[in-house]
Every structure is written in structure tokens, then in C-alpha cells.
mmCIF file with all atom_site columns, C-alpha atoms in Angstrom:
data_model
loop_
_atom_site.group_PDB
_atom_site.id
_atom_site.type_symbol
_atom_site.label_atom_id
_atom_site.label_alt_id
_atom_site.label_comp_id
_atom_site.label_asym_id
_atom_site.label_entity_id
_atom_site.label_seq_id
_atom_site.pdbx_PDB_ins_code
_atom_site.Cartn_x
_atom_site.Cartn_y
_atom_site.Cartn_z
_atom_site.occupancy
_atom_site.B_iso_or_equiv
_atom_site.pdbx_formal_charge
_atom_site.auth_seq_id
_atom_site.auth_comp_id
_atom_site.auth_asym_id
_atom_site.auth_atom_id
_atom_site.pdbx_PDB_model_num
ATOM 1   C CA . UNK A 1 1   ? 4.776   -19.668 13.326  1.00 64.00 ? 337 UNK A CA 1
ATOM 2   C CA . UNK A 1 2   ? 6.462   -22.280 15.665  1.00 68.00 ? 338 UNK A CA 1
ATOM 3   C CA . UNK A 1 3   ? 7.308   -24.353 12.237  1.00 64.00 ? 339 UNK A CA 1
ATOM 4   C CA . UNK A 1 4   ? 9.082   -21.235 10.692  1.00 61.00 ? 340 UNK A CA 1
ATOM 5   C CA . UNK A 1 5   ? 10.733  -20.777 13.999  1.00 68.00 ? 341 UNK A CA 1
ATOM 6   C CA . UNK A 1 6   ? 12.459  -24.235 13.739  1.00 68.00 ? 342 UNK A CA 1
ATOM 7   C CA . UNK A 1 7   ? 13.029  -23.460 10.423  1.00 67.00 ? 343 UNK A CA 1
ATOM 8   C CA . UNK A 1 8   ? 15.302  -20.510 11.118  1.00 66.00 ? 344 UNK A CA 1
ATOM 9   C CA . UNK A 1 9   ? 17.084  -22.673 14.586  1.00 63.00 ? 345 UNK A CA 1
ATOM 10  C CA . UNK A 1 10  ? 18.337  -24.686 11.828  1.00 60.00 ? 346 UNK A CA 1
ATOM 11  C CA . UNK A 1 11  ? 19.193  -22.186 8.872   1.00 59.00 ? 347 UNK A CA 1
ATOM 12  C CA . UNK A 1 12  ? 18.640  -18.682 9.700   1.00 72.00 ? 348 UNK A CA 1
ATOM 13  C CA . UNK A 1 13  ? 19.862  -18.040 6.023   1.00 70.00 ? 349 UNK A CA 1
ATOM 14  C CA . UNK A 1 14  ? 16.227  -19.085 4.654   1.00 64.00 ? 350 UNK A CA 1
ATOM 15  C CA . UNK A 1 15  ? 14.442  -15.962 3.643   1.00 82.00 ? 351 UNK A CA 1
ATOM 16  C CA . UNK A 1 16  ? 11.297  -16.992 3.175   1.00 87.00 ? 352 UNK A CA 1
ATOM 17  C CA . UNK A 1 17  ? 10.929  -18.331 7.199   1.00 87.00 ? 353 UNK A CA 1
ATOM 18  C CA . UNK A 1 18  ? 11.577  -14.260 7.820   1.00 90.00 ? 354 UNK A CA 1
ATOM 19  C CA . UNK A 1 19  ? 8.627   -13.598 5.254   1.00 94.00 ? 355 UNK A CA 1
ATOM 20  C CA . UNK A 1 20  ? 6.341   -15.718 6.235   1.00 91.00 ? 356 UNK A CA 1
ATOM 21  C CA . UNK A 1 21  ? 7.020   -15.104 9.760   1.00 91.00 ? 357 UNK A CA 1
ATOM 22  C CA . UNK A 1 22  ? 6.243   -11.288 9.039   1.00 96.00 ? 358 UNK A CA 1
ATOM 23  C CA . UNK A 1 23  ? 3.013   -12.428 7.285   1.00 96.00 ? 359 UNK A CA 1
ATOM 24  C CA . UNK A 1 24  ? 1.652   -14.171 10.288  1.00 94.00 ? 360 UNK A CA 1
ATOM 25  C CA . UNK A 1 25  ? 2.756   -12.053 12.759  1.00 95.00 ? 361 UNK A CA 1
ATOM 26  C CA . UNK A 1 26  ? 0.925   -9.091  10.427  1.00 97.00 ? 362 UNK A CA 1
ATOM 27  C CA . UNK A 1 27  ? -2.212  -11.552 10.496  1.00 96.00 ? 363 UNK A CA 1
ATOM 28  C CA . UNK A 1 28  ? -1.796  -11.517 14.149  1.00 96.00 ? 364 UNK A CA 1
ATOM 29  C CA . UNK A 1 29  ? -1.760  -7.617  14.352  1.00 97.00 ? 365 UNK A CA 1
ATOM 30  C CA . UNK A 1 30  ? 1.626   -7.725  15.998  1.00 97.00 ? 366 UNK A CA 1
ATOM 31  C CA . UNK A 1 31  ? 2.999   -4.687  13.875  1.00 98.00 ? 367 UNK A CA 1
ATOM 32  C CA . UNK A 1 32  ? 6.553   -4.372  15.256  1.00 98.00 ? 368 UNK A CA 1
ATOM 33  C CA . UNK A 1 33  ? 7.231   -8.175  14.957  1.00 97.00 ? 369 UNK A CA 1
ATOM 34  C CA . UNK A 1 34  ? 6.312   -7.993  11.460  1.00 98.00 ? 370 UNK A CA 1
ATOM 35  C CA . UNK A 1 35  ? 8.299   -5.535  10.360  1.00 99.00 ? 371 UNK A CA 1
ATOM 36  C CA . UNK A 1 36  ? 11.222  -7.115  12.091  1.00 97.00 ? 372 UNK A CA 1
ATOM 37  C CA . UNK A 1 37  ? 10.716  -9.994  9.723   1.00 96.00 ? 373 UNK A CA 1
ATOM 38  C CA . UNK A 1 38  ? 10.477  -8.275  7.047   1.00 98.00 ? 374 UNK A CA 1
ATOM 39  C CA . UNK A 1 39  ? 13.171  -5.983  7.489   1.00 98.00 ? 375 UNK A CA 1
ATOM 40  C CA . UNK A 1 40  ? 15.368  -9.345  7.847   1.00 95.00 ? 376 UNK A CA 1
ATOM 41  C CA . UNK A 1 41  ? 13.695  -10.597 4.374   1.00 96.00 ? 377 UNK A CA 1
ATOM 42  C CA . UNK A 1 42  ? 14.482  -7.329  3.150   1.00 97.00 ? 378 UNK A CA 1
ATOM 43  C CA . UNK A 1 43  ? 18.648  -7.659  4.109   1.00 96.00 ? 379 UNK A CA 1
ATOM 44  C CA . UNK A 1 44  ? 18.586  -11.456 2.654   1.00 95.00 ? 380 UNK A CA 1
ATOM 45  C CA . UNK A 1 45  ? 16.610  -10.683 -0.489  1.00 94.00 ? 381 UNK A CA 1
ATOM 46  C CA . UNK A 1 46  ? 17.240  -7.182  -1.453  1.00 95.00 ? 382 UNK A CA 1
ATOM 47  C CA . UNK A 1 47  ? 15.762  -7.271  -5.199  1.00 97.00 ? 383 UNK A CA 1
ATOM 48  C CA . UNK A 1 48  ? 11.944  -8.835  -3.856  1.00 97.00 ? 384 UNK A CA 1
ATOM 49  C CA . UNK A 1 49  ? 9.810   -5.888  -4.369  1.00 98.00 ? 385 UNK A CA 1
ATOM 50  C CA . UNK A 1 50  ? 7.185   -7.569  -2.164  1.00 98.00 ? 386 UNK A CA 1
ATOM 51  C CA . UNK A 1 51  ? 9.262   -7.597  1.075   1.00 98.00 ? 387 UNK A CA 1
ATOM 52  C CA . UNK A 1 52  ? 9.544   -4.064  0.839   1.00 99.00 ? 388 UNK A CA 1
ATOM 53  C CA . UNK A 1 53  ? 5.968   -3.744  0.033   1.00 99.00 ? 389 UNK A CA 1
ATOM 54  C CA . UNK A 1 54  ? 4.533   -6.164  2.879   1.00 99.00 ? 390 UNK A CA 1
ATOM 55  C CA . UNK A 1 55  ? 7.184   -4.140  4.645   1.00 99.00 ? 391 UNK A CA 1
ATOM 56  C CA . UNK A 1 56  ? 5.514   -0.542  3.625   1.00 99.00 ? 392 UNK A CA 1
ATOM 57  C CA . UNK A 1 57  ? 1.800   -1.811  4.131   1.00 99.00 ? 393 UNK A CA 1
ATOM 58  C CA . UNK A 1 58  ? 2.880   -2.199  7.522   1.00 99.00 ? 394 UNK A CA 1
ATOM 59  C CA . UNK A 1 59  ? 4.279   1.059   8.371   1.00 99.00 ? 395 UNK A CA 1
ATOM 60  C CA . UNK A 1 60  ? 1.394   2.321   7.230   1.00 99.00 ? 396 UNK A CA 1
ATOM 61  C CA . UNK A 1 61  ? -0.740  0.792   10.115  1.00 98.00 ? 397 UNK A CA 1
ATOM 62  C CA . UNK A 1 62  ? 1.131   1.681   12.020  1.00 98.00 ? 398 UNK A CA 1
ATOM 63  C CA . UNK A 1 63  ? 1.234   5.720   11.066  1.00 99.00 ? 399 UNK A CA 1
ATOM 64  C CA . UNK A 1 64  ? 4.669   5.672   10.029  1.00 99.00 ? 400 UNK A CA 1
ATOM 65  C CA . UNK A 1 65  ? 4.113   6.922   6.395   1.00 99.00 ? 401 UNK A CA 1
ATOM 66  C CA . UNK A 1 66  ? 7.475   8.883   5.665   1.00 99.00 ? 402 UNK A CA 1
ATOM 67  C CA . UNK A 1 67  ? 9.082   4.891   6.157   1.00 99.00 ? 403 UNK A CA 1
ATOM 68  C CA . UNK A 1 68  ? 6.349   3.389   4.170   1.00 99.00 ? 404 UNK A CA 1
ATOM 69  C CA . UNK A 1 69  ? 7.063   5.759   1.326   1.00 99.00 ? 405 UNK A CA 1
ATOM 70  C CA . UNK A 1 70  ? 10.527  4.980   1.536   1.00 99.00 ? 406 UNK A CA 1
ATOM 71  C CA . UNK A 1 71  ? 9.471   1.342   1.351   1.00 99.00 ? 407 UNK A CA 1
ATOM 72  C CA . UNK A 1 72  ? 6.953   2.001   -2.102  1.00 99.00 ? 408 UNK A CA 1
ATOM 73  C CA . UNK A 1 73  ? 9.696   3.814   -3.167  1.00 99.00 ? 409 UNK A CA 1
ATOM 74  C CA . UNK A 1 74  ? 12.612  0.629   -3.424  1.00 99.00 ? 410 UNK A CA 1
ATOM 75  C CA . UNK A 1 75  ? 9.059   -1.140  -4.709  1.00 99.00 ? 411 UNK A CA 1
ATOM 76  C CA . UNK A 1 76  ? 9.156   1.148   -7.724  1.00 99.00 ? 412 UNK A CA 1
ATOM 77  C CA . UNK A 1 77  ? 12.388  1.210   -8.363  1.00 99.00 ? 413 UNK A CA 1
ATOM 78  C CA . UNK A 1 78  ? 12.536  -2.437  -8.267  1.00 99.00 ? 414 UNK A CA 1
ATOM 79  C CA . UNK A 1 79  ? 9.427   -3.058  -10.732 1.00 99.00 ? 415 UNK A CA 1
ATOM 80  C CA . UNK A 1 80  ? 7.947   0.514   -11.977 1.00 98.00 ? 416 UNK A CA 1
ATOM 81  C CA . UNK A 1 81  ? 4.792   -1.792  -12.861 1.00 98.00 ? 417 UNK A CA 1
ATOM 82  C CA . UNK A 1 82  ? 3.880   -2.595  -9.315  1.00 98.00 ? 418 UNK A CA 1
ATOM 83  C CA . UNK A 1 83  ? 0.613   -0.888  -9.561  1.00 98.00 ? 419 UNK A CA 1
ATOM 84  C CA . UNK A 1 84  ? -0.359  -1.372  -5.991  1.00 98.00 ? 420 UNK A CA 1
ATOM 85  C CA . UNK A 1 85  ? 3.179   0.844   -4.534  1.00 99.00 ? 421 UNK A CA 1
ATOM 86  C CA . UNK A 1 86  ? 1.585   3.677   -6.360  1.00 99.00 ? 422 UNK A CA 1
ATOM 87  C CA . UNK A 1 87  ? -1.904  3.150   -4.712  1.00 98.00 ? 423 UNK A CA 1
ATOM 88  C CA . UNK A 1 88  ? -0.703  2.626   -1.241  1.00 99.00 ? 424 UNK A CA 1
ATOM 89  C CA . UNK A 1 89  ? 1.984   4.832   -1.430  1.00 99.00 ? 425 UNK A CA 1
ATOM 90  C CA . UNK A 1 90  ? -0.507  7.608   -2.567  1.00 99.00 ? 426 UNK A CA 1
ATOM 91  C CA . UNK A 1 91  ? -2.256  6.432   0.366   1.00 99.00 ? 427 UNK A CA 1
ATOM 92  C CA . UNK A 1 92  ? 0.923   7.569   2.474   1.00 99.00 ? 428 UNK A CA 1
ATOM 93  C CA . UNK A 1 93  ? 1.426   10.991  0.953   1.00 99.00 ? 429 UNK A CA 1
ATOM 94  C CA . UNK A 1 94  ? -2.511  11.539  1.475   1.00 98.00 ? 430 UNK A CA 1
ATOM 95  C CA . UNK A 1 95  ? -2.054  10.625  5.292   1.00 98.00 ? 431 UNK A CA 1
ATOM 96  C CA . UNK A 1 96  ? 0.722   13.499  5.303   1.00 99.00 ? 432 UNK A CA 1
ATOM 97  C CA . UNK A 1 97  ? -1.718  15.988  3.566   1.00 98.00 ? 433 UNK A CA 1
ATOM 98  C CA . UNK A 1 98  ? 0.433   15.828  0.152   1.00 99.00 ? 434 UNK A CA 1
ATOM 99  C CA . UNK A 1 99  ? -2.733  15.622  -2.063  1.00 99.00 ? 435 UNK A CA 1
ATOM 100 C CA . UNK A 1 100 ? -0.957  16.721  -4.991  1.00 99.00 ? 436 UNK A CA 1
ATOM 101 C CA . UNK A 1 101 ? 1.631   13.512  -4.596  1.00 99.00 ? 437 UNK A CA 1
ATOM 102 C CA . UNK A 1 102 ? -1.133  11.326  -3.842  1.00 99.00 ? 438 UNK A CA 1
ATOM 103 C CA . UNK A 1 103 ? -3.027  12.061  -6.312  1.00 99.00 ? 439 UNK A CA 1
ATOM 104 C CA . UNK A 1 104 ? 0.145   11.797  -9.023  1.00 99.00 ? 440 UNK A CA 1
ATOM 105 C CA . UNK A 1 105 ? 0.666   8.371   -7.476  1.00 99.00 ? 441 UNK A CA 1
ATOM 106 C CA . UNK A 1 106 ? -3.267  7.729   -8.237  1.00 99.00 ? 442 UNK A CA 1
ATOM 107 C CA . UNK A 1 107 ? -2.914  8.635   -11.243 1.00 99.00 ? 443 UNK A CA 1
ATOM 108 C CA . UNK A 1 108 ? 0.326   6.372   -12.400 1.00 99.00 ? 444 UNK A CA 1
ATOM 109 C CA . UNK A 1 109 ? -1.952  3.355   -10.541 1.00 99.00 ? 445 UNK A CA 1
ATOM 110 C CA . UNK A 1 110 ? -4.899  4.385   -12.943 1.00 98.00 ? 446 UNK A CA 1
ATOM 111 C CA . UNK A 1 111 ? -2.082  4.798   -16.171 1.00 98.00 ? 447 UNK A CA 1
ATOM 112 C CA . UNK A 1 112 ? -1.390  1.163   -15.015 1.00 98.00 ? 448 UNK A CA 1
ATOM 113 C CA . UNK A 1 113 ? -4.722  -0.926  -14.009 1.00 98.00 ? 449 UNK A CA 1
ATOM 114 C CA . UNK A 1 114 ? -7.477  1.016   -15.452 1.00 97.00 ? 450 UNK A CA 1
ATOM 115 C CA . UNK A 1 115 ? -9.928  -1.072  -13.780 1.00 97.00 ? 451 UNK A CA 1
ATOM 116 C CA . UNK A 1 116 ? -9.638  -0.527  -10.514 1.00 97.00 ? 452 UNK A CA 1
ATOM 117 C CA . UNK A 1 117 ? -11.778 0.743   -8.730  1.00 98.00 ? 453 UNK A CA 1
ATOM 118 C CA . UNK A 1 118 ? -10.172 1.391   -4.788  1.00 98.00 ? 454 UNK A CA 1
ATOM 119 C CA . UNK A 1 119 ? -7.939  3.533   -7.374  1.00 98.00 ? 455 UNK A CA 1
ATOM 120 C CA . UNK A 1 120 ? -10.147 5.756   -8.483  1.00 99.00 ? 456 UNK A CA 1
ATOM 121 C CA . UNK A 1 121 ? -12.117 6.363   -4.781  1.00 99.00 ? 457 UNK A CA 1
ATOM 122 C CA . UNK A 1 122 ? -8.397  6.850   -3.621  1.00 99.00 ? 458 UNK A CA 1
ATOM 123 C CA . UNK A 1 123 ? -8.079  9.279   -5.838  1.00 99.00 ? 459 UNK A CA 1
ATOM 124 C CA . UNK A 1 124 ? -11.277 10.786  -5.525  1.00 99.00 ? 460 UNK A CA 1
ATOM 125 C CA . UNK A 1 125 ? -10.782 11.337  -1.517  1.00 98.00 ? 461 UNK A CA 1
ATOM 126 C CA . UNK A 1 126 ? -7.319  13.025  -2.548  1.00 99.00 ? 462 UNK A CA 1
ATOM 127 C CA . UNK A 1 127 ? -9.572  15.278  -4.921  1.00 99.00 ? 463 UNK A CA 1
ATOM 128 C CA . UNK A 1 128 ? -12.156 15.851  -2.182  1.00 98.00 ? 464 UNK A CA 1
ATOM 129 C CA . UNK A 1 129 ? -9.826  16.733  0.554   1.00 98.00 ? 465 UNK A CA 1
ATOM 130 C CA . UNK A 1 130 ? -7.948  19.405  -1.668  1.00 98.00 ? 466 UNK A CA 1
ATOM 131 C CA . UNK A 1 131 ? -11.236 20.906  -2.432  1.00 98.00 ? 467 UNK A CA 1
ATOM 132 C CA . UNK A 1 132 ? -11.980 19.603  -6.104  1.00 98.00 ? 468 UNK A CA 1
ATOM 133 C CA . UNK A 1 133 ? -15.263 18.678  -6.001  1.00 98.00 ? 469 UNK A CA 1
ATOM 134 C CA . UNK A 1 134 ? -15.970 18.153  -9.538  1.00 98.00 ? 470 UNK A CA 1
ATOM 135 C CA . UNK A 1 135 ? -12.917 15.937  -9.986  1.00 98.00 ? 471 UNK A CA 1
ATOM 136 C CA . UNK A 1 136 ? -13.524 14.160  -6.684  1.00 99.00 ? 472 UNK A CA 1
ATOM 137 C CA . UNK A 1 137 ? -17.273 12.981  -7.628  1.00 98.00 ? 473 UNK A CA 1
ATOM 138 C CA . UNK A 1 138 ? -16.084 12.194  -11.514 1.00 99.00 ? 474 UNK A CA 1
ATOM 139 C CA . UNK A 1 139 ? -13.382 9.313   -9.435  1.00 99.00 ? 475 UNK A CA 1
ATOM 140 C CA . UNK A 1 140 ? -16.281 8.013   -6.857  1.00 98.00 ? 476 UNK A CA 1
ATOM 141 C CA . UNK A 1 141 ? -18.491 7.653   -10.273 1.00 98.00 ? 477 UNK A CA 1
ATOM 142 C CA . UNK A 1 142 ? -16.053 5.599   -11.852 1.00 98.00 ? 478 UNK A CA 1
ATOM 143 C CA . UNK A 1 143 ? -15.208 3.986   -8.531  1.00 98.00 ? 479 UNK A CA 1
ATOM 144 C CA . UNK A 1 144 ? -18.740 3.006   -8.649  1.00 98.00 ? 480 UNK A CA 1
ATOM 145 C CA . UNK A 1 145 ? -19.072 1.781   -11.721 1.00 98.00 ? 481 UNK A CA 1
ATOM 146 C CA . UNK A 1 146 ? -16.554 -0.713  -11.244 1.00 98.00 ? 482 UNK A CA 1
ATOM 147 C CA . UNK A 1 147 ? -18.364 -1.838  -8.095  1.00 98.00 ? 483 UNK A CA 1
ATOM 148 C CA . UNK A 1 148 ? -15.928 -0.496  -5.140  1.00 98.00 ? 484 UNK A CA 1
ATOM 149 C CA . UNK A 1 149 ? -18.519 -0.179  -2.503  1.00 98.00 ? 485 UNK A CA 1
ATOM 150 C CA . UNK A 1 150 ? -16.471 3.053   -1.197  1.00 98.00 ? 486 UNK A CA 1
ATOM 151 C CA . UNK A 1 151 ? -16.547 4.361   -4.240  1.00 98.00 ? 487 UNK A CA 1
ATOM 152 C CA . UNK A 1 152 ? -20.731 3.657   -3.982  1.00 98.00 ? 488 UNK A CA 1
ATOM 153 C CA . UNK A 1 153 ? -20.159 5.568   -0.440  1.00 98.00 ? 489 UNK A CA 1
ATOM 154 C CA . UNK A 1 154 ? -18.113 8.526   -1.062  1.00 98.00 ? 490 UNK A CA 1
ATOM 155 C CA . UNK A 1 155 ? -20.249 9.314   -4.314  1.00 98.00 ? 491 UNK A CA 1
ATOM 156 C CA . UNK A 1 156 ? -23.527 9.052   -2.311  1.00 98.00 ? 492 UNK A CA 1
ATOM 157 C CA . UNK A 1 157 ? -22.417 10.879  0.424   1.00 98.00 ? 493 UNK A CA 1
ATOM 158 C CA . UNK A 1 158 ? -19.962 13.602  -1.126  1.00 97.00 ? 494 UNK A CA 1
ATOM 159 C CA . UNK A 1 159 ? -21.844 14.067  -4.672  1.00 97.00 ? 495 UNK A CA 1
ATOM 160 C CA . UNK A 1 160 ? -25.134 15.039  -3.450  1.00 88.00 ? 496 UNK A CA 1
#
């Protein structure tokens, strides 16, 4: 952190100091701090998909998932491949009780990395907590067969 710091004393034009500044202070679990850096990434850089999606992931922690959907949404727009905006913003929407956006956002993960399994228990909760049980346990199944342990969990404990 201090070496980033000295970094920026001498060129506060470097980027990739704010990045990796926003990293550690994530690793750190100072939230606010790393979305500071990120949002000054973000200003420097703004065609890097992952600063907004660092950016995003940390909104999310901290329960600001309106913000973090913004952020998956410049992700998306900036690569519409970035499998993992879909997933975590699905994530988001699920947090606000949008299980019918989630589970879209699932689904375009899924269209994109078929083998993933957090996907498909992501989606599966979605399923569960809009009451389709059928669909729910078919997503845990496949969760489990590609050896997500939640996926194991949720199937075990849901699909009884």
C-alpha cells in the first residue's frame, strides 16, 4: 500500500496505483477506501471493464446493490462476454427481491460458461426464493454435479 502511495506522490496520473490500491484496501475489508480507488481508476481508465467490476463487487458488500448494478451494467456494455457481471449482478437484483432479473442474468451467465457451477446454485436460490421448486432443485443438481459445494448444500437441504 505505502509503495502505491509513493507511486501516486510522484504521478497521480498512474491508474493502476488507484487499482491496486482499491485491491488491497478491499483485501483489508476497508470498503469505502476501496471504492474510492476504484472510482479514481474508473475516471482515468473509463473503457476497463474490471474497474467497474472490482468497483460493483464492492458495493455489493457493502449492501449498496442499485450502485453495483449500475457498475455490472458499464461491465456489460463494455464486454457483453463478461460472464461474471451477469452472475454477480444477478446476485444484486436477487438481494433487491427481483428474482425474475436475477434469474435472466443467471441465465445469460449459463448461455455464456456452461460449466459453472456457483451459476447454476445462483440460479437455483433465485428459483427457490420465487417459489419454483422444481426448477430450483433441477439448478442445485447441476450445481452439484459440477462440484459447487453450495450447490451439494442447497440440493440436500431444499430437494428433500
Amino acid at each position: 500500500l505505502a509503495d502505491y502511495k509513493q507511486v501516486l506522490a510522484a504521478d497521480k496520473e498512474y491508474s493502476s496505483a488507484y487499482y491496486n490500491i482499491g485491491v488491497a484496501y478491499e483485501n483489508l475489508e476497508d470498503l469505502s477506501a476501496a471504492v474510492d480507488n476504484y472510482t479514481k481508476f474508473i475516471t482515468l481508465v473509463t473503457d476497463d471493464p474490471d474497474g467497474y467490476f472490482k468497483r460493483g463487487n464492492v458495493k455489493i458488500e457493502l449492501e449498496d446493490y442499485n450502485s453495483a448494478i449500475q457498475d455490472y451494467n458499464m461491465v456489460i456494455k463494455l464486454d457483453p462476454k463478461y460472464t461474471d457481471a451477469y452472475n454477480n449482478r444477478g446476485v444484486a437484483k436477487r438481494s433487491l427481491l427481483d428474482y425474475k432479473g436475477a434469474i435472466a442474468d443467471y441465465d445469460e451467465a449459463i448461455k455464456l460458461e456452461a460449466n459453472d457451477g456457483s451459476t447454476y446454485n445462483n440460479r437455483g436460490y433465485a428459483k427457490h426464493l420465487a417459489g419454483d421448486a422444481v426448477g430450483a432443485c433441477a439448478d442445485f443438481k447441476k450445481s452439484a454435479a459440477l462440484g459447487d459445494e453450495d450447490g451439494k448444500a442447497n440440493l440436500a437441504e431444499l430437494c428433500k
